Amino acid sequence: MTDGAADDLVRAVEAALFAAEEPMTAEALSTHLGGADVRPALSQLADHYRGRGVELVERGRRWHFQTAPDLAHLLRREREQVRRLSRAATEVLAIIAYHEPVSRAEIESIRGVQTSGGTLDVLMEAGWVRVAGRREVPGRPVIYATTPEFLAHFGLQSRRELPGIDELRAAGLLDPVEDAFEAAVAEPEESPDPLASGSESA
Amino acid sequence: MTDGAADDLVRAVEAALFAAEEPMTAEALSTHLGGADVRPALSQLADHYRGRGVELVERGRRWHFQTAPDLAHLLRREREQVRRLSRAATEVLAIIAYHEPVSRAEIESIRGVQTSGGTLDVLMEAGWVRVAGRREVPGRPVIYATTPEFLAHFGLQSRRELPGIDELRAAGLLDPVEDAFEAAVAEPEESPDPLASGSESA
Amino acid sequence: MNADDAFLFAPVDVRQEEDGWEGPAAAPGDDSALFLELDGWEGPLDLLLDLARRQKVDLKAISILALVDQYIAYIERAESLRLEIAADYLVMAAWLAYLKSALLLPKEEQEDPSPEELALRLQLRLQRLGAMREAAARLMARDRLGRDVFRRGAPEGLRIDRVNAWQCAWFDLVRAYGQVNARTAPAIHMVRERPVMTLESAISRVSAMLGVTLDWMVLEDFLPPHADGRLRRSALASSFVAALELARLGKAEIAQDAVFGPLRLRRVAS
């Protein structure tokens, strides 16, 4: 196997480029290695590393080793951190789910408060909300809609499975927050049924 | 050419070790690569790189790539990156490496001189020596041992590769003077018989 | 062994002071030509080890007597040069002098431990220190990372990215929607009907009752007897205002003897 027995110059070029802190031109390498003609060694090395986990590449006349681009995902390990959606984000998500497609201005008018851009970012990072185009009205505002991941996360076949307004009212979920809160604190010892207490622990 | 077509795991291990800023244990690599068994890939890579300008080496159970030692003359940099150790520090390091874990009093009894705190500090700052607990004897003295960085710096796979350690142990030269003395007087005509001396340097 | 590490040669001025002490030019091992400065050793054991090395024999075979002589001679010469000699070197010199004399004494006069045993211990110590000095030198001569071998100069680094796995329960979602609706629904405030005594009925009741008596009456006596709870408080307030109104019209007198005392009321005789 020819590769195994790399000649001394090839080995020297390999080691020098490996140890170098910056990409090196062939000239700089040659100077470093006593004036030898390093080009054949460079192309031999490039051949040798082709298809391996590490590649020898030339960028703007400078050579350096880099990990193979298709392995980039392996070099970045992801660690999941479970986070609960904030109450504001939950509200925005609910509004999008019930009213989609919906613009930010519409979300704000439904919520009655301003919505920070970060809230929508979080929902998009979670993969539950996507930009669904623009509304063809003056200003062409971006409109948002839910994603299939949204349905999957909440175990829904379709958005139609979301409870309607009447059902929400029947469950006490349309009571003003204050009353629901009072009802919850009036019975402090027992509120195992969340639908009954309607507390706002979010 | 079998080497050329490295399989995906070998490529991944190769790329990860190339990219890593610190030597990695097989376990850490495996965790990083989704739990795969990386050992066969490691030995395959070590074989592949043997004799090249860059080598894959194991030092204290951690793996890293480094340039081949015989190319040192080509690569040695102008600015000395390795700190020069004082003679005292050199000796203390050797005593710790060959006797570890060892207390300061034991170091001093071998050297016949007090060891300044600064000497141990220098070795610990270099990352070569660490506190390895306390000896459970009166006074509970702190005991010192070497680190994986020590092995990596001096190119040792493990302490068993310390130069001449087998000979020293066989000659009883890693045993305390008293043990060697008793062994010697037990057989008065011979000089200290290494095998007779109760070695407790393991 | 790197002997150069072990020896520091004399500075020039000291060298010129005396005769035979040639310095830097002397080859290591040329004992007579060496000027040795005590700072160059890591203690008396280290000096002894160097002197022993100069016997050019295995440490197992060194002559302790010769070594003692060399050490003492060295210290004497250093003293003659008025070099400062650390106490532990002098202690070692004294101990070696004692060891030498003991070794030369007839066997039967020897004490315990015997000088041979002491000499053996010294020899064993020198062997161990020598072994470590040699090991240290071999260690330092290895191919060292960052000097002889190099790790990758510019590693990309392995990154661990934290990704957020967002959680939201179905119930939280629909409740949030309910709350948005509840919060933004138009609010209609309905006040429940409460039992009250109007000012008009209080005026007619108080004025009617004042008509049937000339005596002072306490305000509470004007309240309807069946009134209690909220109705009684309403009646009290209304009756008080009614009393003020009747007083303003000159139809009644009001008296109060103390702050928060009972309010008394009577008809103004006309």
mmCIF file of N, CA, C and O in Angstrom, chain A residues 19-98:
data_model
loop_
_atom_site.group_PDB
_atom_site.id
_atom_site.type_symbol
_atom_site.label_atom_id
_atom_site.label_comp_id
_atom_site.label_asym_id
_atom_site.label_seq_id
_atom_site.Cartn_x
_atom_site.Cartn_y
_atom_site.Cartn_z
ATOM 1 N N ALA A 19 0.392 20.922 12.657
ATOM 2 C CA ALA A 19 0.770 21.698 13.839
ATOM 3 C C ALA A 19 0.595 23.200 13.639
ATOM 4 O O ALA A 19 0.574 23.960 14.603
ATOM 5 N N ALA A 20 0.447 23.613 12.381
ATOM 6 C CA ALA A 20 0.382 25.045 12.109
ATOM 7 C C ALA A 20 -0.872 25.666 12.710
ATOM 8 O O ALA A 20 -1.924 25.036 12.761
ATOM 9 N N GLU A 21 -0.713 26.875 13.187
ATOM 10 C CA GLU A 21 -1.859 27.551 13.779
ATOM 11 C C GLU A 21 -2.694 28.288 12.742
ATOM 12 O O GLU A 21 -3.811 28.686 13.013
ATOM 13 N N GLU A 22 -2.122 28.452 11.568
ATOM 14 C CA GLU A 22 -2.849 29.114 10.491
ATOM 15 C C GLU A 22 -2.588 28.365 9.190
ATOM 16 O O GLU A 22 -1.588 27.677 9.067
ATOM 17 N N PRO A 23 -3.493 28.509 8.239
ATOM 18 C CA PRO A 23 -3.232 27.917 6.928
ATOM 19 C C PRO A 23 -1.915 28.451 6.373
ATOM 20 O O PRO A 23 -1.525 29.590 6.639
ATOM 21 N N MET A 24 -1.219 27.615 5.610
ATOM 22 C CA MET A 24 0.104 28.006 5.108
ATOM 23 C C MET A 24 0.132 27.921 3.588
ATOM 24 O O MET A 24 -0.417 26.990 3.002
ATOM 25 N N THR A 25 0.832 28.859 2.986
ATOM 26 C CA THR A 25 1.047 28.776 1.542
ATOM 27 C C THR A 25 2.133 27.734 1.283
ATOM 28 O O THR A 25 2.914 27.392 2.177
ATOM 29 N N ALA A 26 2.148 27.270 0.041
ATOM 30 C CA ALA A 26 3.184 26.304 -0.335
ATOM 31 C C ALA A 26 4.563 26.922 -0.138
ATOM 32 O O ALA A 26 5.506 26.244 0.287
ATOM 33 N N GLU A 27 4.666 28.226 -0.398
ATOM 34 C CA GLU A 27 5.970 28.884 -0.260
ATOM 35 C C GLU A 27 6.422 28.890 1.197
ATOM 36 O O GLU A 27 7.575 28.586 1.510
ATOM 37 N N ALA A 28 5.486 29.233 2.083
ATOM 38 C CA ALA A 28 5.840 29.280 3.500
ATOM 39 C C ALA A 28 6.249 27.895 3.988
ATOM 40 O O ALA A 28 7.216 27.739 4.743
ATOM 41 N N LEU A 29 5.514 26.885 3.531
ATOM 42 C CA LEU A 29 5.846 25.512 3.914
ATOM 43 C C LEU A 29 7.237 25.156 3.410
ATOM 44 O O LEU A 29 8.037 24.566 4.149
ATOM 45 N N SER A 30 7.488 25.531 2.181
ATOM 46 C CA SER A 30 8.772 25.210 1.580
ATOM 47 C C SER A 30 9.906 25.870 2.369
ATOM 48 O O SER A 30 10.914 25.240 2.679
ATOM 49 N N THR A 31 9.702 27.138 2.715
ATOM 50 C CA THR A 31 10.712 27.846 3.503
ATOM 51 C C THR A 31 10.943 27.126 4.828
ATOM 52 O O THR A 31 12.070 26.910 5.263
ATOM 53 N N HIS A 32 9.840 26.739 5.424
ATOM 54 C CA HIS A 32 9.907 26.069 6.723
ATOM 55 C C HIS A 32 10.670 24.749 6.619
ATOM 56 O O HIS A 32 11.357 24.345 7.558
ATOM 57 N N LEU A 33 10.520 24.088 5.474
ATOM 58 C CA LEU A 33 11.096 22.756 5.328
ATOM 59 C C LEU A 33 12.373 22.784 4.484
ATOM 60 O O LEU A 33 12.652 21.866 3.716
ATOM 61 N N GLY A 34 13.093 23.880 4.598
ATOM 62 C CA GLY A 34 14.412 23.915 3.984
ATOM 63 C C GLY A 34 14.412 24.046 2.472
ATOM 64 O O GLY A 34 15.341 23.600 1.807
ATOM 65 N N GLY A 35 13.353 24.624 1.922
ATOM 66 C CA GLY A 35 13.365 24.924 0.493
ATOM 67 C C GLY A 35 12.919 23.808 -0.415
ATOM 68 O O GLY A 35 12.993 23.928 -1.633
ATOM 69 N N ALA A 36 12.428 22.723 0.168
ATOM 70 C CA ALA A 36 11.994 21.614 -0.678
ATOM 71 C C ALA A 36 10.763 22.022 -1.488
ATOM 72 O O ALA A 36 10.008 22.902 -1.095
ATOM 73 N N ASP A 37 10.572 21.351 -2.610
ATOM 74 C CA ASP A 37 9.377 21.589 -3.421
ATOM 75 C C ASP A 37 8.242 20.776 -2.799
ATOM 76 O O ASP A 37 8.208 19.549 -2.892
ATOM 77 N N VAL A 38 7.326 21.488 -2.184
ATOM 78 C CA VAL A 38 6.309 20.780 -1.407
ATOM 79 C C VAL A 38 5.050 20.472 -2.216
ATOM 80 O O VAL A 38 4.168 19.775 -1.727
ATOM 81 N N ARG A 39 4.958 20.991 -3.446
ATOM 82 C CA ARG A 39 3.697 20.814 -4.174
ATOM 83 C C ARG A 39 3.326 19.352 -4.429
ATOM 84 O O ARG A 39 2.171 18.968 -4.215
ATOM 85 N N PRO A 40 4.275 18.546 -4.890
ATOM 86 C CA PRO A 40 3.878 17.131 -5.068
ATOM 87 C C PRO A 40 3.406 16.514 -3.746
ATOM 88 O O PRO A 40 2.435 15.749 -3.730
ATOM 89 N N ALA A 41 4.084 16.881 -2.668
ATOM 90 C CA ALA A 41 3.687 16.332 -1.367
ATOM 91 C C ALA A 41 2.281 16.787 -1.012
ATOM 92 O O ALA A 41 1.468 16.006 -0.496
ATOM 93 N N LEU A 42 1.971 18.048 -1.276
ATOM 94 C CA LEU A 42 0.643 18.571 -0.961
ATOM 95 C C LEU A 42 -0.438 17.814 -1.733
ATOM 96 O O LEU A 42 -1.453 17.418 -1.162
ATOM 97 N N SER A 43 -0.179 17.578 -3.038
ATOM 98 C CA SER A 43 -1.254 16.917 -3.778
ATOM 99 C C SER A 43 -1.337 15.450 -3.379
ATOM 100 O O SER A 43 -2.429 14.880 -3.316
ATOM 101 N N GLN A 44 -0.213 14.869 -3.024
ATOM 102 C CA GLN A 44 -0.253 13.488 -2.547
ATOM 103 C C GLN A 44 -1.065 13.396 -1.247
ATOM 104 O O GLN A 44 -1.887 12.495 -1.063
ATOM 105 N N LEU A 45 -0.830 14.362 -0.376
ATOM 106 C CA LEU A 45 -1.564 14.374 0.892
ATOM 107 C C LEU A 45 -3.051 14.618 0.665
ATOM 108 O O LEU A 45 -3.900 13.982 1.292
ATOM 109 N N ALA A 46 -3.353 15.555 -0.221
ATOM 110 C CA ALA A 46 -4.756 15.846 -0.492
ATOM 111 C C ALA A 46 -5.457 14.586 -0.992
ATOM 112 O O ALA A 46 -6.583 14.273 -0.576
ATOM 113 N N ASP A 47 -4.760 13.824 -1.858
ATOM 114 C CA ASP A 47 -5.323 12.561 -2.329
ATOM 115 C C ASP A 47 -5.525 11.592 -1.173
ATOM 116 O O ASP A 47 -6.554 10.932 -1.070
ATOM 117 N N HIS A 48 -4.506 11.521 -0.351
ATOM 118 C CA HIS A 48 -4.563 10.558 0.741
ATOM 119 C C HIS A 48 -5.743 10.822 1.678
ATOM 120 O O HIS A 48 -6.418 9.907 2.123
ATOM 121 N N TYR A 49 -5.980 12.075 1.961
ATOM 122 C CA TYR A 49 -7.014 12.401 2.940
ATOM 123 C C TYR A 49 -8.405 12.479 2.318
ATOM 124 O O TYR A 49 -9.393 12.551 3.033
ATOM 125 N N ARG A 50 -8.480 12.469 1.005
ATOM 126 C CA ARG A 50 -9.803 12.604 0.382
ATOM 127 C C ARG A 50 -10.706 11.460 0.834
ATOM 128 O O ARG A 50 -10.331 10.294 0.790
ATOM 129 N N GLY A 51 -11.883 11.814 1.285
ATOM 130 C CA GLY A 51 -12.845 10.792 1.714
ATOM 131 C C GLY A 51 -12.675 10.359 3.153
ATOM 132 O O GLY A 51 -13.481 9.596 3.676
ATOM 133 N N ARG A 52 -11.637 10.864 3.827
ATOM 134 C CA ARG A 52 -11.459 10.517 5.236
ATOM 135 C C ARG A 52 -12.228 11.518 6.109
ATOM 136 O O ARG A 52 -12.955 12.379 5.614
ATOM 137 N N GLY A 53 -12.048 11.381 7.417
ATOM 138 C CA GLY A 53 -12.758 12.286 8.322
ATOM 139 C C GLY A 53 -12.137 13.669 8.340
ATOM 140 O O GLY A 53 -12.730 14.634 8.821
ATOM 141 N N VAL A 54 -10.915 13.749 7.824
ATOM 142 C CA VAL A 54 -10.164 15.005 7.795
ATOM 143 C C VAL A 54 -9.727 15.218 6.356
ATOM 144 O O VAL A 54 -9.429 14.249 5.661
ATOM 145 N N GLU A 55 -9.730 16.432 5.928
ATOM 146 C CA GLU A 55 -9.336 16.705 4.551
ATOM 147 C C GLU A 55 -8.267 17.781 4.501
ATOM 148 O O GLU A 55 -8.239 18.658 5.363
ATOM 149 N N LEU A 56 -7.425 17.681 3.483
ATOM 150 C CA LEU A 56 -6.449 18.741 3.251
ATOM 151 C C LEU A 56 -7.011 19.612 2.135
ATOM 152 O O LEU A 56 -7.286 19.120 1.045
ATOM 153 N N VAL A 57 -7.224 20.869 2.440
ATOM 154 C CA VAL A 57 -7.845 21.732 1.442
ATOM 155 C C VAL A 57 -6.992 22.965 1.206
ATOM 156 O O VAL A 57 -6.216 23.392 2.066
ATOM 157 N N GLU A 58 -7.138 23.523 0.000
ATOM 158 C CA GLU A 58 -6.443 24.747 -0.359
ATOM 159 C C GLU A 58 -7.494 25.841 -0.459
ATOM 160 O O GLU A 58 -8.495 25.699 -1.152
ATOM 161 N N ARG A 59 -7.261 26.884 0.259
ATOM 162 C CA ARG A 59 -8.200 28.004 0.239
ATOM 163 C C ARG A 59 -7.389 29.276 0.031
ATOM 164 O O ARG A 59 -6.589 29.635 0.899
ATOM 165 N N GLY A 60 -7.601 29.899 -1.085
ATOM 166 C CA GLY A 60 -6.866 31.136 -1.348
ATOM 167 C C GLY A 60 -5.369 30.916 -1.269
ATOM 168 O O GLY A 60 -4.665 31.684 -0.628
ATOM 169 N N ARG A 61 -4.897 29.830 -1.885
ATOM 170 C CA ARG A 61 -3.477 29.501 -1.971
ATOM 171 C C ARG A 61 -2.884 29.048 -0.642
ATOM 172 O O ARG A 61 -1.696 28.767 -0.565
ATOM 173 N N ARG A 62 -3.713 28.982 0.384
ATOM 174 C CA ARG A 62 -3.192 28.481 1.656
ATOM 175 C C ARG A 62 -3.796 27.114 1.950
ATOM 176 O O ARG A 62 -4.967 26.889 1.680
ATOM 177 N N TRP A 63 -2.963 26.274 2.514
ATOM 178 C CA TRP A 63 -3.373 24.901 2.778
ATOM 179 C C TRP A 63 -3.649 24.705 4.258
ATOM 180 O O TRP A 63 -2.941 25.228 5.109
ATOM 181 N N HIS A 64 -4.661 23.949 4.502
ATOM 182 C CA HIS A 64 -4.874 23.549 5.899
ATOM 183 C C HIS A 64 -5.724 22.292 5.958
ATOM 184 O O HIS A 64 -6.427 21.946 5.006
ATOM 185 N N PHE A 65 -5.612 21.620 7.114
ATOM 186 C CA PHE A 65 -6.474 20.474 7.366
ATOM 187 C C PHE A 65 -7.788 20.984 7.945
ATOM 188 O O PHE A 65 -7.814 21.941 8.724
ATOM 189 N N GLN A 66 -8.857 20.312 7.569
ATOM 190 C CA GLN A 66 -10.117 20.606 8.240
ATOM 191 C C GLN A 66 -10.921 19.319 8.301
ATOM 192 O O GLN A 66 -10.703 18.395 7.517
ATOM 193 N N THR A 67 -11.827 19.266 9.221
ATOM 194 C CA THR A 67 -12.667 18.076 9.310
ATOM 195 C C THR A 67 -13.610 18.071 8.115
ATOM 196 O O THR A 67 -13.982 19.123 7.592
ATOM 197 N N ALA A 68 -13.968 16.887 7.680
ATOM 198 C CA ALA A 68 -14.802 16.759 6.486
ATOM 199 C C ALA A 68 -16.133 17.477 6.706
ATOM 200 O O ALA A 68 -16.752 17.322 7.759
ATOM 201 N N PRO A 69 -16.549 18.255 5.707
ATOM 202 C CA PRO A 69 -17.766 19.065 5.904
ATOM 203 C C PRO A 69 -18.997 18.230 6.233
ATOM 204 O O PRO A 69 -19.850 18.664 7.008
ATOM 205 N N ASP A 70 -19.084 17.017 5.690
ATOM 206 C CA ASP A 70 -20.289 16.220 5.946
ATOM 207 C C ASP A 70 -20.340 15.717 7.388
ATOM 208 O O ASP A 70 -21.348 15.170 7.816
ATOM 209 N N LEU A 71 -19.249 15.886 8.140
ATOM 210 C CA LEU A 71 -19.242 15.427 9.523
ATOM 211 C C LEU A 71 -19.477 16.564 10.512
ATOM 212 O O LEU A 71 -19.406 16.366 11.719
ATOM 213 N N ALA A 72 -19.735 17.735 9.966
ATOM 214 C CA ALA A 72 -19.855 18.904 10.849
ATOM 215 C C ALA A 72 -20.865 18.655 11.958
ATOM 216 O O ALA A 72 -20.657 19.052 13.108
ATOM 217 N N HIS A 73 -21.934 17.943 11.617
ATOM 218 C CA HIS A 73 -22.975 17.736 12.636
ATOM 219 C C HIS A 73 -22.462 16.898 13.809
ATOM 220 O O HIS A 73 -22.967 17.002 14.917
ATOM 221 N N LEU A 74 -21.443 16.073 13.545
ATOM 222 C CA LEU A 74 -20.925 15.235 14.631
ATOM 223 C C LEU A 74 -20.073 16.029 15.599
ATOM 224 O O LEU A 74 -19.870 15.627 16.738
ATOM 225 N N LEU A 75 -19.552 17.131 15.120
ATOM 226 C CA LEU A 75 -18.638 17.896 15.960
ATOM 227 C C LEU A 75 -19.393 18.845 16.870
ATOM 228 O O LEU A 75 -18.818 19.420 17.780
ATOM 229 N N ARG A 76 -20.657 18.932 16.599
ATOM 230 C CA ARG A 76 -21.474 19.770 17.472
ATOM 231 C C ARG A 76 -22.526 18.895 18.118
ATOM 232 O O ARG A 76 -23.511 18.516 17.512
ATOM 233 N N ARG A 77 -22.272 18.554 19.341
ATOM 234 C CA ARG A 77 -23.234 17.720 20.043
ATOM 235 C C ARG A 77 -24.279 18.636 20.648
ATOM 236 O O ARG A 77 -23.981 19.729 21.104
ATOM 237 N N GLU A 78 -25.502 18.166 20.620
ATOM 238 C CA GLU A 78 -26.565 18.995 21.171
ATOM 239 C C GLU A 78 -27.052 18.398 22.481
ATOM 240 O O GLU A 78 -27.240 17.199 22.601
ATOM 241 N N ARG A 79 -27.205 19.261 23.409
ATOM 242 C CA ARG A 79 -27.734 18.814 24.693
ATOM 243 C C ARG A 79 -29.080 19.499 24.906
ATOM 244 O O ARG A 79 -29.165 20.715 24.852
ATOM 245 N N GLU A 80 -30.089 18.680 25.115
ATOM 246 C CA GLU A 80 -31.427 19.239 25.247
ATOM 247 C C GLU A 80 -31.677 19.761 26.645
ATOM 248 O O GLU A 80 -31.249 19.185 27.631
ATOM 249 N N GLN A 81 -32.363 20.850 26.670
ATOM 250 C CA GLN A 81 -32.694 21.477 27.925
ATOM 251 C C GLN A 81 -34.207 21.699 27.901
ATOM 252 O O GLN A 81 -34.713 22.416 27.042
ATOM 253 N N VAL A 82 -34.883 21.022 28.786
ATOM 254 C CA VAL A 82 -36.346 21.116 28.784
ATOM 255 C C VAL A 82 -36.765 22.438 29.406
ATOM 256 O O VAL A 82 -36.309 22.797 30.491
ATOM 257 N N ARG A 83 -37.575 23.173 28.687
ATOM 258 C CA ARG A 83 -38.019 24.472 29.212
ATOM 259 C C ARG A 83 -39.516 24.595 29.013
ATOM 260 O O ARG A 83 -40.061 24.193 27.987
ATOM 261 N N ARG A 84 -40.157 25.163 29.999
ATOM 262 C CA ARG A 84 -41.603 25.391 29.894
ATOM 263 C C ARG A 84 -41.836 26.707 29.179
ATOM 264 O O ARG A 84 -41.154 27.695 29.406
ATOM 265 N N LEU A 85 -42.852 26.684 28.342
ATOM 266 C CA LEU A 85 -43.228 27.893 27.630
ATOM 267 C C LEU A 85 -43.754 28.927 28.635
ATOM 268 O O LEU A 85 -44.491 28.588 29.548
ATOM 269 N N SER A 86 -43.375 30.168 28.450
ATOM 270 C CA SER A 86 -43.891 31.212 29.336
ATOM 271 C C SER A 86 -45.381 31.402 29.082
ATOM 272 O O SER A 86 -45.926 30.940 28.076
ATOM 273 N N ARG A 87 -46.038 32.100 30.003
ATOM 274 C CA ARG A 87 -47.470 32.294 29.843
ATOM 275 C C ARG A 87 -47.754 33.134 28.595
ATOM 276 O O ARG A 87 -48.675 32.838 27.828
ATOM 277 N N ALA A 88 -46.936 34.167 28.371
ATOM 278 C CA ALA A 88 -47.148 35.001 27.192
ATOM 279 C C ALA A 88 -47.023 34.170 25.924
ATOM 280 O O ALA A 88 -47.854 34.257 25.016
ATOM 281 N N ALA A 89 -45.990 33.332 25.864
ATOM 282 C CA ALA A 89 -45.774 32.516 24.669
ATOM 283 C C ALA A 89 -46.921 31.531 24.492
ATOM 284 O O ALA A 89 -47.359 31.266 23.365
ATOM 285 N N THR A 90 -47.397 30.988 25.594
ATOM 286 C CA THR A 90 -48.519 30.050 25.515
ATOM 287 C C THR A 90 -49.751 30.745 24.937
ATOM 288 O O THR A 90 -50.460 30.196 24.093
ATOM 289 N N GLU A 91 -49.984 31.961 25.400
ATOM 290 C CA GLU A 91 -51.133 32.709 24.883
ATOM 291 C C GLU A 91 -51.002 32.978 23.399
ATOM 292 O O GLU A 91 -51.953 32.793 22.619
ATOM 293 N N VAL A 92 -49.821 33.400 22.995
ATOM 294 C CA VAL A 92 -49.615 33.702 21.577
ATOM 295 C C VAL A 92 -49.796 32.430 20.748
ATOM 296 O O VAL A 92 -50.449 32.439 19.692
ATOM 297 N N LEU A 93 -49.246 31.339 21.256
ATOM 298 C CA LEU A 93 -49.400 30.068 20.545
ATOM 299 C C LEU A 93 -50.880 29.701 20.414
ATOM 300 O O LEU A 93 -51.345 29.286 19.343
ATOM 301 N N ALA A 94 -51.631 29.890 21.487
ATOM 302 C CA ALA A 94 -53.058 29.557 21.457
ATOM 303 C C ALA A 94 -53.783 30.433 20.443
ATOM 304 O O ALA A 94 -54.617 29.954 19.672
ATOM 305 N N ILE A 95 -53.443 31.697 20.434
ATOM 306 C CA ILE A 95 -54.111 32.609 19.491
ATOM 307 C C ILE A 95 -53.801 32.203 18.061
ATOM 308 O O ILE A 95 -54.685 32.152 17.205
ATOM 309 N N ILE A 96 -52.540 31.866 17.809
ATOM 310 C CA ILE A 96 -52.181 31.438 16.453
ATOM 311 C C ILE A 96 -52.953 30.164 16.107
ATOM 312 O O ILE A 96 -53.518 30.032 15.019
ATOM 313 N N ALA A 97 -53.018 29.247 17.067
ATOM 314 C CA ALA A 97 -53.693 27.980 16.796
ATOM 315 C C ALA A 97 -55.169 28.194 16.492
ATOM 316 O O ALA A 97 -55.729 27.579 15.595
ATOM 317 N N TYR A 98 -55.815 29.082 17.218
ATOM 318 C CA TYR A 98 -57.256 29.299 17.032
ATOM 319 C C TYR A 98 -57.563 30.192 15.837
ATOM 320 O O TYR A 98 -58.630 30.117 15.270
#
